[in-house]
Coordinates of C-alpha atoms in Angstrom, one line a residue:
Chain B
M7 CA -0.1 0.2 -0.2
P8 CA 1.4 3.5 -1.0
F9 CA 1.9 5.7 1.4
V10 CA 0.7 9.1 -0.8
P11 CA -2.5 10.6 -0.2
H12 CA -6.0 10.0 -2.5
T13 CA -5.2 12.0 -5.2
P14 CA -8.6 13.8 -7.0
N15 CA -9.4 11.8 -9.2
D16 CA -9.1 8.5 -6.4
E17 CA -11.5 11.5 -3.9
R18 CA -13.7 11.4 -6.7
I19 CA -14.2 7.6 -7.4
M20 CA -14.9 7.3 -3.5
L21 CA -16.8 9.9 -3.5
A22 CA -19.1 8.6 -6.5
S23 CA -19.3 5.0 -5.0
I24 CA -20.7 6.1 -2.2
G25 CA -23.3 8.6 -3.6
V26 CA -21.6 11.8 -2.1
T27 CA -21.3 15.7 -4.3
S28 CA -18.6 16.4 -2.5
I29 CA -16.1 16.0 1.2
E30 CA -17.9 19.2 2.0
A31 CA -21.7 17.3 2.3
L32 CA -19.8 14.3 5.0
F33 CA -20.1 17.3 7.4
D34 CA -23.7 18.0 6.7
E35 CA -24.4 16.8 9.7
I36 CA -22.7 19.5 11.9
P37 CA -24.2 22.1 13.0
Q38 CA -22.7 25.3 11.2
A39 CA -22.6 27.3 14.5
L40 CA -19.7 24.6 15.7
R41 CA -17.5 25.0 12.4
S42 CA -14.3 26.9 12.2
G43 CA -15.2 27.6 8.3
E44 CA -12.1 28.3 6.8
L45 CA -8.9 28.7 8.1
K46 CA -8.2 32.6 6.5
Q47 CA -4.7 33.2 8.7
T48 CA -3.6 29.9 6.9
P49 CA -1.7 31.2 3.4
S50 CA -1.9 28.9 1.0
G51 CA 1.3 26.6 0.7
I52 CA 5.0 27.5 -0.6
S53 CA 7.9 25.5 -2.7
E54 CA 10.5 23.7 -0.8
M55 CA 13.0 25.9 -2.1
E56 CA 10.7 29.3 -0.8
L57 CA 10.3 27.1 2.4
L58 CA 13.7 26.4 3.4
R59 CA 14.8 30.0 2.9
T60 CA 12.1 31.4 4.8
M61 CA 13.3 28.9 7.3
N62 CA 17.5 29.4 7.3
E63 CA 16.2 32.8 7.3
R64 CA 14.0 32.8 11.0
A65 CA 16.5 30.4 12.1
R66 CA 19.4 33.1 12.1
L67 CA 17.3 34.9 13.8
D68 CA 17.4 32.9 16.3
E69 CA 20.8 31.8 17.0
M70 CA 22.2 35.9 17.7
H71 CA 21.4 36.0 21.5
L72 CA 22.1 35.4 24.1
S73 CA 18.8 35.4 26.0
F74 CA 17.6 35.6 29.3
I75 CA 14.0 34.7 28.1
G76 CA 11.7 32.2 29.5
A77 CA 8.5 32.2 30.7
G78 CA 7.6 28.8 29.7
A79 CA 10.5 27.9 27.8
Y80 CA 14.5 27.4 29.1
E81 CA 17.4 27.0 27.7
H82 CA 19.5 24.3 29.6
H83 CA 22.3 22.7 27.9
I84 CA 21.4 19.3 26.2
P85 CA 23.8 16.5 25.8
S86 CA 25.3 16.2 21.6
A87 CA 24.2 12.4 22.5
V88 CA 21.0 12.8 23.2
W89 CA 19.5 14.5 19.6
D90 CA 23.1 12.4 17.5
L91 CA 20.1 9.7 19.3
V92 CA 17.0 10.6 19.0
G93 CA 17.8 11.4 15.0
R94 CA 18.5 7.8 14.4
G95 CA 16.0 6.5 11.8
E96 CA 14.9 3.5 14.5
F97 CA 13.1 6.8 16.9
M98 CA 12.9 9.8 14.0
T99 CA 10.4 7.5 11.9
A100 CA 8.6 4.9 14.6
Y101 CA 5.7 5.7 14.6
T102 CA 3.2 3.9 17.6
P103 CA 1.7 1.1 14.9
Y104 CA -1.8 -0.1 15.5
Q105 CA -0.6 -3.4 16.6
A106 CA 1.8 -1.2 19.5
E107 CA 3.7 -4.5 20.7
A108 CA 5.1 -5.2 17.2
S109 CA 7.8 -2.3 18.3
Q110 CA 8.5 -3.3 21.9
G111 CA 11.6 -0.8 21.4
T112 CA 9.6 2.0 20.8
L113 CA 7.3 0.9 24.2
Q114 CA 10.5 0.2 26.3
L115 CA 11.7 3.7 26.1
I116 CA 8.2 5.1 26.5
Y117 CA 7.5 2.3 29.9
E118 CA 11.8 3.6 30.8
F119 CA 10.3 7.2 30.0
Q120 CA 7.2 6.7 32.5
T121 CA 9.3 5.2 34.9
M122 CA 11.1 8.4 35.4
M123 CA 8.5 10.7 35.1
T124 CA 7.3 9.3 38.5
R125 CA 10.2 9.2 40.3
L126 CA 10.5 12.7 39.4
L127 CA 7.5 14.2 40.4
Q128 CA 7.8 11.1 43.9
M129 CA 4.0 10.2 41.7
E130 CA 2.4 6.7 41.1
V131 CA 1.9 6.3 37.3
A132 CA 2.6 8.5 34.6
N133 CA 1.7 8.3 31.0
A134 CA 3.5 8.4 27.4
S135 CA 3.0 12.1 27.9
V136 CA -0.1 14.8 26.2
Y137 CA 1.1 17.5 23.2
D138 CA 3.1 20.1 25.6
G139 CA 2.0 21.6 29.3
A140 CA -0.5 24.1 28.3
T141 CA -2.6 20.9 27.3
A142 CA -1.2 18.7 30.1
M143 CA -3.3 20.5 32.3
A144 CA -6.3 21.7 30.3
E145 CA -6.2 16.9 29.6
A146 CA -5.7 17.5 34.1
I147 CA -8.5 19.8 34.6
L148 CA -10.7 17.2 32.8
M149 CA -9.6 14.4 34.5
A150 CA -10.2 16.2 37.5
I151 CA -13.4 16.7 37.1
R152 CA -14.2 12.9 36.4
A153 CA -12.0 11.5 39.3
N154 CA -13.6 13.9 41.9
K155 CA -17.3 11.8 41.7
K156 CA -17.7 13.6 46.0
N157 CA -17.9 16.9 44.6
K158 CA -20.4 16.9 41.9
S159 CA -18.6 21.0 40.9
R160 CA -17.7 21.2 37.2
R161 CA -15.9 24.2 38.1
V162 CA -12.1 24.4 38.7
L163 CA -10.8 27.1 41.3
V164 CA -6.7 28.2 38.9
A165 CA -4.4 30.2 40.8
G166 CA -3.9 33.0 38.5
D167 CA -0.3 33.2 39.0
I168 CA 0.5 30.3 36.5
N169 CA 1.6 31.3 32.7
P170 CA -1.6 33.2 31.2
A171 CA -1.0 30.7 27.9
Y172 CA -1.8 28.2 29.9
I173 CA -4.9 29.2 31.5
E174 CA -6.0 31.2 27.8
A175 CA -5.3 27.7 26.3
C176 CA -7.2 25.4 29.0
Q177 CA -10.1 28.1 28.7
V178 CA -10.7 27.5 25.4
I179 CA -10.5 23.2 24.9
V180 CA -12.3 24.0 28.6
R181 CA -15.4 26.2 27.4
N182 CA -17.7 24.6 25.5
Q183 CA -17.4 21.5 27.8
G184 CA -19.7 23.0 30.8
I185 CA -16.1 23.3 32.3
E186 CA -16.0 26.8 35.0
L187 CA -12.4 27.9 35.4
K188 CA -12.7 30.5 38.5
V189 CA -8.4 32.3 38.2
Q190 CA -7.6 33.3 41.6
G191 CA -5.5 36.6 41.8
F192 CA -2.5 36.3 43.0
N193 CA -0.7 38.5 46.4
E194 CA 1.1 41.6 45.3
D195 CA 3.4 42.1 47.3
S196 CA 4.5 38.1 47.6
G197 CA 3.4 36.7 43.4
V198 CA 1.9 34.1 44.3
I199 CA -1.6 32.7 46.0
G200 CA -2.5 32.6 49.4
L201 CA -5.0 30.1 50.2
A202 CA -8.4 30.3 48.8
G203 CA -10.8 32.4 51.6
E204 CA -14.1 30.8 51.3
P205 CA -14.3 26.8 49.6
G206 CA -16.7 27.3 47.7
E207 CA -17.8 24.9 45.3
F208 CA -14.8 23.1 43.8
A209 CA -13.9 19.9 42.2
A210 CA -9.8 21.1 41.6
L211 CA -7.2 24.1 42.3
V212 CA -4.6 24.1 39.4
V213 CA -1.5 25.5 41.3
S214 CA 2.3 25.9 39.1
Y215 CA 5.3 25.4 41.2
P216 CA 7.3 27.1 40.5
N217 CA 4.9 30.0 39.1
Y218 CA 4.8 32.1 36.3
F219 CA 6.8 34.6 37.8
G220 CA 9.9 31.3 39.3
C221 CA 7.7 32.2 42.6
L222 CA 6.2 29.5 45.2
P223 CA 3.9 29.5 46.8
D224 CA 2.6 27.2 50.0
V225 CA 2.3 24.4 48.6
D226 CA 1.6 22.1 51.4
A227 CA -1.0 24.5 52.6
L228 CA -2.4 24.9 49.5
T229 CA -2.7 20.6 49.2
D230 CA -4.1 19.9 52.4
W231 CA -6.8 23.2 52.0
C232 CA -7.9 21.5 48.9
H233 CA -8.3 17.6 50.6
E234 CA -9.7 19.4 53.4
N235 CA -12.8 20.3 50.8
G236 CA -13.6 17.7 49.2
A237 CA -11.4 19.4 45.7
L238 CA -8.5 17.5 44.1
M239 CA -4.7 19.1 43.9
V240 CA -3.1 19.6 40.6
G241 CA 0.1 20.6 40.1
V242 CA 1.7 21.8 37.3
V243 CA 5.3 21.4 37.9
N244 CA 8.5 22.3 36.3
P245 CA 10.3 18.8 35.5
T246 CA 13.9 20.8 36.2
A247 CA 13.7 22.5 39.5
M248 CA 11.8 18.8 40.6
A249 CA 15.6 18.0 41.3
L250 CA 15.5 20.2 44.0
L251 CA 12.0 21.4 45.6
K252 CA 9.8 19.5 47.1
P253 CA 7.8 16.8 44.2
P254 CA 4.2 17.0 44.2
G255 CA 3.7 13.4 46.1
E256 CA 5.1 14.8 49.3
W257 CA 2.4 18.2 49.5
G258 CA 1.0 18.5 52.3
K259 CA -0.2 15.3 54.0
E260 CA -1.5 13.6 51.2
G261 CA 0.2 14.7 47.7
A262 CA -1.4 16.3 45.3
D263 CA -3.7 13.6 43.4
I264 CA -2.4 15.1 39.5
A265 CA 0.7 17.0 38.4
V266 CA 1.9 17.6 34.8
G267 CA 4.1 20.0 33.5
E268 CA 6.3 20.5 30.4
G269 CA 8.5 18.2 29.2
Q270 CA 11.2 21.0 27.0
P271 CA 13.9 21.4 29.3
L272 CA 14.4 18.3 29.1
G273 CA 16.7 18.1 26.5
I274 CA 14.1 19.9 23.9
P275 CA 15.6 23.2 22.9
V276 CA 14.2 26.5 22.2
S277 CA 12.9 26.4 18.6
S278 CA 10.1 29.2 18.3
G279 CA 7.5 27.5 20.2
G280 CA 8.2 24.1 19.7
P281 CA 6.9 21.0 19.6
Y282 CA 7.0 20.7 22.5
L283 CA 5.8 18.0 25.1
G284 CA 3.7 17.4 28.0
F285 CA 3.9 15.0 30.3
M286 CA 1.4 14.0 33.0
C287 CA 1.2 11.4 36.2
C288 CA -1.4 10.4 39.1
K289 CA -2.5 9.0 42.1
Q290 CA -2.7 4.8 40.9
A291 CA -6.5 5.4 42.6
I292 CA -7.7 7.0 39.8
V293 CA -5.3 5.8 37.2
R294 CA -8.6 5.3 34.6
Q295 CA -9.4 8.8 34.8
M296 CA -5.9 9.6 33.2
P297 CA -6.0 9.9 29.1
G298 CA -3.3 9.0 26.1
R299 CA -1.2 6.0 26.0
I300 CA -0.5 3.7 29.8
I301 CA 2.8 1.3 28.8
G302 CA 2.6 -1.6 30.8
R303 CA 5.6 -4.7 31.9
T304 CA 4.9 -8.1 31.3
S305 CA 5.9 -10.9 30.3
D306 CA 5.2 -13.3 27.3
V307 CA 4.0 -17.6 27.0
D308 CA 8.2 -17.9 27.7
G309 CA 8.8 -15.8 30.8
R310 CA 10.7 -12.7 29.0
D311 CA 9.6 -9.3 30.0
G312 CA 7.8 -7.7 27.6
F313 CA 5.2 -3.9 27.1
A314 CA 2.3 -3.6 26.4
L315 CA -0.1 -0.7 25.9
T316 CA -2.9 -0.7 29.4
L317 CA -5.2 0.1 30.3
Q318 CA -6.6 0.5 26.8
A319 CA -10.6 0.7 27.7
R320 CA -9.9 4.1 28.7
E321 CA -9.0 5.5 25.2
Q322 CA -11.0 5.9 22.2
H323 CA -10.5 3.1 20.0
I324 CA -12.7 1.2 22.6
R325 CA -14.7 3.6 25.0
R326 CA -15.3 5.8 21.2
A327 CA -17.0 9.0 22.9
K328 CA -16.8 8.2 26.4
A329 CA -13.3 7.2 26.2
T330 CA -11.1 9.9 28.6
S331 CA -10.1 12.0 25.9
N332 CA -9.5 12.1 22.1
I333 CA -5.7 12.7 23.1
C334 CA -4.5 9.3 22.2
T335 CA -1.6 11.0 20.7
N336 CA 2.0 11.1 22.4
Q337 CA 5.3 13.3 21.7
G338 CA 7.6 10.5 20.7
L339 CA 10.0 11.6 19.6
L340 CA 10.0 14.2 22.1
V341 CA 9.6 11.8 24.7
T342 CA 12.9 9.8 23.3
A343 CA 14.8 13.2 24.1
A344 CA 13.7 13.0 27.3
T345 CA 14.6 10.0 27.9
I346 CA 18.2 9.8 27.1
Y347 CA 17.9 13.3 28.6
L348 CA 17.5 12.2 31.8
S349 CA 19.3 9.2 31.6
L350 CA 22.6 10.6 30.9
L351 CA 22.3 13.3 33.2
G352 CA 21.0 11.0 36.1
D353 CA 19.9 12.0 39.5
V354 CA 22.6 13.9 40.0
G355 CA 23.3 15.6 37.1
L356 CA 19.7 16.6 36.7
R357 CA 19.6 18.1 40.5
S358 CA 23.5 19.8 39.5
V359 CA 21.7 21.6 36.6
A360 CA 18.9 22.6 39.2
I361 CA 21.2 23.9 41.6
R362 CA 23.3 26.3 39.3
S363 CA 20.4 27.3 37.4
H364 CA 19.1 28.3 40.8
Q365 CA 23.0 30.0 42.2
G366 CA 22.5 31.8 38.9
L367 CA 20.0 33.2 39.3
Q368 CA 20.9 34.6 42.8
Q369 CA 23.4 36.3 41.3
L370 CA 21.8 37.9 39.0
L371 CA 19.6 39.4 41.1
R372 CA 22.4 39.9 44.0
N373 CA 24.0 42.2 40.6
L374 CA 20.9 44.0 39.3
E375 CA 20.2 44.9 43.3
S376 CA 23.5 46.3 44.0
T377 CA 22.9 49.2 40.8
G378 CA 19.8 50.8 43.2
K379 CA 17.8 51.1 40.4
I380 CA 16.1 47.7 39.8
K381 CA 14.4 45.7 42.2
T382 CA 13.4 42.3 42.6
R383 CA 10.0 42.7 42.3
F384 CA 8.4 39.8 43.9
S385 CA 9.1 38.8 47.8
G386 CA 9.8 35.4 48.9
P387 CA 12.5 32.0 47.3
C388 CA 13.0 31.9 43.6
F389 CA 14.1 29.4 41.3
H390 CA 15.7 30.0 38.0
E391 CA 13.2 32.7 37.1
A392 CA 12.2 36.3 38.8
A393 CA 10.5 38.9 38.0
I394 CA 12.8 42.3 38.4
E395 CA 11.3 45.7 38.1
L396 CA 12.9 48.5 36.5
P397 CA 12.5 52.6 36.8
I398 CA 10.6 52.5 33.4
P399 CA 8.7 50.4 31.3
A400 CA 10.6 47.0 30.6
R401 CA 9.2 47.2 26.6
E402 CA 11.3 50.2 27.1
V403 CA 14.8 48.8 27.7
L404 CA 14.4 45.6 25.7
P405 CA 15.3 46.9 22.2
L406 CA 17.5 48.5 23.3
M407 CA 19.1 44.9 24.8
A408 CA 18.4 43.4 21.3
E409 CA 21.0 45.8 19.9
Q410 CA 23.6 45.0 21.5
G411 CA 22.8 41.7 21.1
I412 CA 20.9 40.5 24.4
L413 CA 17.7 38.9 24.6
G414 CA 16.8 40.7 28.2
G415 CA 13.8 39.0 29.6
Y416 CA 9.5 38.5 29.0
D417 CA 8.1 42.0 29.2
L418 CA 5.2 40.9 31.9
G419 CA 3.4 45.0 31.0
L420 CA 2.3 41.9 28.1
S421 CA 0.4 39.7 29.9
F422 CA -0.5 42.4 33.4
R423 CA -0.7 46.0 32.9
A424 CA 0.4 46.5 36.2
L425 CA 3.7 45.1 36.3
E426 CA 4.6 46.9 32.6
N427 CA 8.1 47.8 35.0
C428 CA 8.5 44.2 35.1
L429 CA 11.1 42.2 34.0
L430 CA 10.6 38.6 33.7
V431 CA 14.6 36.6 33.6
N432 CA 15.7 33.4 33.8
V433 CA 18.8 32.5 34.3
T434 CA 20.2 28.6 33.8
E435 CA 22.9 26.4 34.0
T436 CA 23.8 27.8 30.8
K437 CA 25.1 31.1 32.0
T438 CA 28.3 31.9 33.1
E439 CA 29.7 34.6 35.9
Q440 CA 30.3 36.5 32.3
D441 CA 27.1 36.3 31.2
L442 CA 25.5 37.6 34.2
A443 CA 27.7 40.6 34.4
L444 CA 27.0 41.6 30.4
Y445 CA 23.5 41.3 31.3
G446 CA 24.2 42.9 34.1
T447 CA 25.9 46.4 32.1
T448 CA 23.6 46.4 29.1
L449 CA 20.6 46.6 31.3
L450 CA 22.4 49.9 32.8
N451 CA 23.3 51.3 29.6
A452 CA 19.9 50.8 27.6
L453 CA 18.0 52.1 31.3
E454 CA 20.6 55.5 30.5
A455 CA 20.1 56.1 27.7
K456 CA 16.5 55.9 28.4
G457 CA 17.8 58.9 30.8
C458 CA 17.4 57.0 34.4
Chain W
M20 CA -24.9 -22.8 28.9
A21 CA -25.3 -20.0 30.9
E22 CA -28.3 -19.5 33.7
F23 CA -31.2 -17.8 34.2
P24 CA -32.2 -17.7 37.7
T25 CA -36.1 -17.6 38.1
E26 CA -36.1 -15.8 40.7
L27 CA -34.3 -12.6 39.2
R28 CA -35.7 -10.1 36.9
Y29 CA -33.7 -8.5 33.9
L30 CA -32.8 -5.5 31.4
K31 CA -32.2 -6.1 27.3
S32 CA -29.0 -4.7 28.5
H33 CA -27.9 -7.9 30.5
E34 CA -28.3 -6.5 34.4
W35 CA -30.2 -8.9 36.4
V36 CA -32.7 -7.2 39.4
K37 CA -33.5 -9.0 42.8
Q38 CA -35.7 -7.2 44.9
E39 CA -35.5 -7.4 49.0
G40 CA -38.6 -5.3 49.9
D41 CA -37.2 -1.8 49.0
V42 CA -33.7 -2.7 48.5
V43 CA -33.4 -3.8 44.6
I44 CA -29.6 -5.8 43.9
V45 CA -28.3 -5.6 40.8
G46 CA -25.5 -7.2 38.8
I47 CA -24.5 -8.7 35.5
S48 CA -26.1 -12.3 34.0
D49 CA -23.8 -15.3 33.9
H50 CA -24.1 -14.6 30.2
A51 CA -23.3 -11.0 30.1
Q52 CA -20.2 -11.9 32.0
D53 CA -19.0 -14.5 29.7
A54 CA -20.3 -12.6 26.3
L55 CA -17.8 -10.2 28.6
G56 CA -14.6 -12.3 29.3
D57 CA -12.0 -11.7 32.3
V58 CA -13.7 -8.7 34.4
V59 CA -10.1 -6.8 35.6
Y60 CA -12.5 -3.4 36.6
V61 CA -15.7 -2.2 37.9
E62 CA -16.2 1.7 38.5
L63 CA -19.2 1.7 40.8
P64 CA -22.1 4.1 41.8
E65 CA -21.4 6.7 45.1
V66 CA -23.3 5.5 47.8
G67 CA -26.3 8.6 48.2
A68 CA -26.3 9.0 44.8
E69 CA -30.3 9.5 42.7
F70 CA -30.6 7.6 39.8
Q71 CA -33.1 7.6 37.0
A72 CA -34.2 4.0 35.4
G73 CA -32.3 3.9 31.8
D74 CA -29.5 6.6 33.9
E75 CA -25.4 5.2 32.8
I76 CA -24.7 3.8 36.4
A77 CA -21.3 2.3 36.6
V78 CA -19.3 0.9 34.4
V79 CA -17.9 -2.3 33.9
E80 CA -14.0 -3.5 32.0
S81 CA -12.9 -6.5 30.9
V82 CA -9.7 -8.0 28.8
K83 CA -11.7 -7.0 25.6
A84 CA -14.6 -3.9 26.1
A85 CA -15.5 -1.2 28.7
S86 CA -19.7 -1.1 29.0
D87 CA -21.3 0.8 30.7
I88 CA -24.6 -0.1 33.3
Y89 CA -27.8 0.9 33.5
A90 CA -29.9 1.8 36.3
P91 CA -32.6 -0.7 36.1
V92 CA -34.7 1.6 38.2
A93 CA -35.0 5.5 39.8
G94 CA -33.7 5.4 43.2
T95 CA -30.9 6.2 45.5
V96 CA -27.6 3.4 45.7
V97 CA -27.7 2.2 49.2
E98 CA -24.2 -0.5 48.9
V99 CA -21.7 -1.1 46.9
N100 CA -20.1 -4.0 46.9
A101 CA -16.9 -3.2 47.7
Q102 CA -15.0 -6.3 46.9
L103 CA -15.0 -6.0 43.1
E104 CA -12.9 -3.4 43.9
D105 CA -9.6 -5.6 44.3
S106 CA -11.7 -8.7 43.1
P107 CA -13.2 -8.0 39.5
E108 CA -13.0 -11.9 38.9
L109 CA -15.9 -12.7 41.6
V110 CA -18.1 -11.0 39.0
N111 CA -17.1 -14.1 36.3
E112 CA -16.6 -16.7 39.3
A113 CA -20.7 -15.1 40.9
P114 CA -22.5 -13.4 38.6
Y115 CA -25.7 -14.4 41.2
A116 CA -24.3 -14.1 43.6
D117 CA -20.6 -12.6 45.8
G118 CA -20.3 -10.4 41.6
W119 CA -23.4 -8.7 42.8
F120 CA -22.5 -4.8 42.0
F121 CA -24.8 -2.3 44.1
K122 CA -28.1 -2.1 45.3
I123 CA -30.8 0.2 45.0
K124 CA -33.7 1.8 47.4
V125 CA -36.3 2.1 44.9
S126 CA -38.7 5.0 44.9
D127 CA -41.6 2.5 42.9
S128 CA -41.7 -0.8 44.2
T129 CA -43.4 -1.6 41.8
A130 CA -41.3 -1.3 39.4
V131 CA -39.9 -4.2 39.3
E132 CA -42.6 -6.7 37.7
S133 CA -42.5 -4.5 34.6
L134 CA -38.3 -6.1 34.2
L135 CA -37.8 -9.0 32.2
T136 CA -38.6 -12.8 33.5
A137 CA -36.0 -15.3 33.4
K138 CA -37.9 -17.0 30.3
Q139 CA -38.4 -13.8 28.1
Y140 CA -34.5 -12.6 28.6
Q141 CA -33.3 -15.7 27.8
A142 CA -35.5 -16.2 24.7
L143 CA -33.3 -13.2 24.1
C144 CA -29.9 -14.1 24.8
E145 CA -30.5 -16.7 22.5
A146 CA -32.0 -15.0 19.9
E147 CA -28.9 -12.9 20.3
E148 CA -27.0 -15.8 19.8
H149 CA -28.3 -16.8 16.2

């Protein structure tokens, strides 16, 4: 069977044989109001030559700067072995086939990824991944509603200090499913959410750790608050930070119920927004409500170890409309990269990446505060990212810094009007002391050029 | 050969119902457990939850499929078979005894009478097989 799309001639023959006039007519039963219509923003196709030229031009833009932007995607050193191995044909072209068990190598790799994620997060089970951190959070919200049978609520409390892009993605995904997200504001001094005043009727609370500003909410208290009020606790975590901070499985008295996050920091380059990978873990008790594929270890008739898709009755090829999710794809190639990255670094290596990143940020903040012109915006400890406050709007200094080859951070005014003087700055182990010093002088020069 | 105890009532969706005063015990039939194969998980309702006749109330998962269980009559769940949590195989081993699913306190105790008799249900199963 040739792996090529249908030709217009094939389409004509198929339509004629079932007596339908056009492909469009096949979708007649879907009400107009539910259709997205033409994708007007999407340009028509271009040639391979034009495409390569455009993408090379864009790639060159990426290479030029020393970047201090995090805001959800983090530049870490990736050992060369990672993508050298990921690029091998056996991984690069493999897709979980429909008789998945024929691909024992792919299944073993995913099983090892799941094992690593459960150990890193101290959770009981993990799935084979979903698209990215934002969709992982949305799937966690849908899952929490299904799993929390004691609480009939279809409202979920979402910490307002979570990445705004994640909250927006979640709104888009859940709003047509009768689920209401209540976004809880954060404290202006500490940058984190406190205990939600009145319990209200919430199926779950979603908290980010570290949060969007790099700060650390009191996850122990929040987790206990959740469980005392009949809600499930969902943690959105940075995987690198988990080598240093308390993992979600250990939060409060009972641990978080669901833990998700963006797997990009684990060996995946920051490349214009993707492709990334979302990871997802939960307690064993609610595993049947977890979406996505889960690989289990078993033994074959000869008693040898083998791997199989497990708990498939949750999935859409069996449960149809009642499946836990219509996500059945995992980010196989990115999972391969993350698994090789984690196995090369080990727990000691990942912990030293986390410590070096944290120390680098502390150094940068000390350098900046000593100038007297720049303050750390929020009180309390940070992991490897912090909001700094300038005397003038951040958008005025960023272009000047970029001219000097430095991407100075993310302009928080783009998401929070009250924070227009604030820059969200990230430091990882990739930044040397010289880089940190250069950042300081470049920012000061930019401020001086603006009369500060 | 599947068993069809005559003292029970049945639904065409393969649940059996046994009435004890204003409480009914519900499980799935011998025929159903045989068709499903090894049962690996049963998702039971919460005690205290109210259901109308025909509502989806539980899910039974076997190595082959997952199937919904429907509330045979309207009422409130008063007890669930907690043993099934760790031993779902009871559904296969003793579908009419230890493999029961849940008990419902019925709002209308005559509702059970409108369900299928063993004879009617058996005829239905046999027709399905041919």
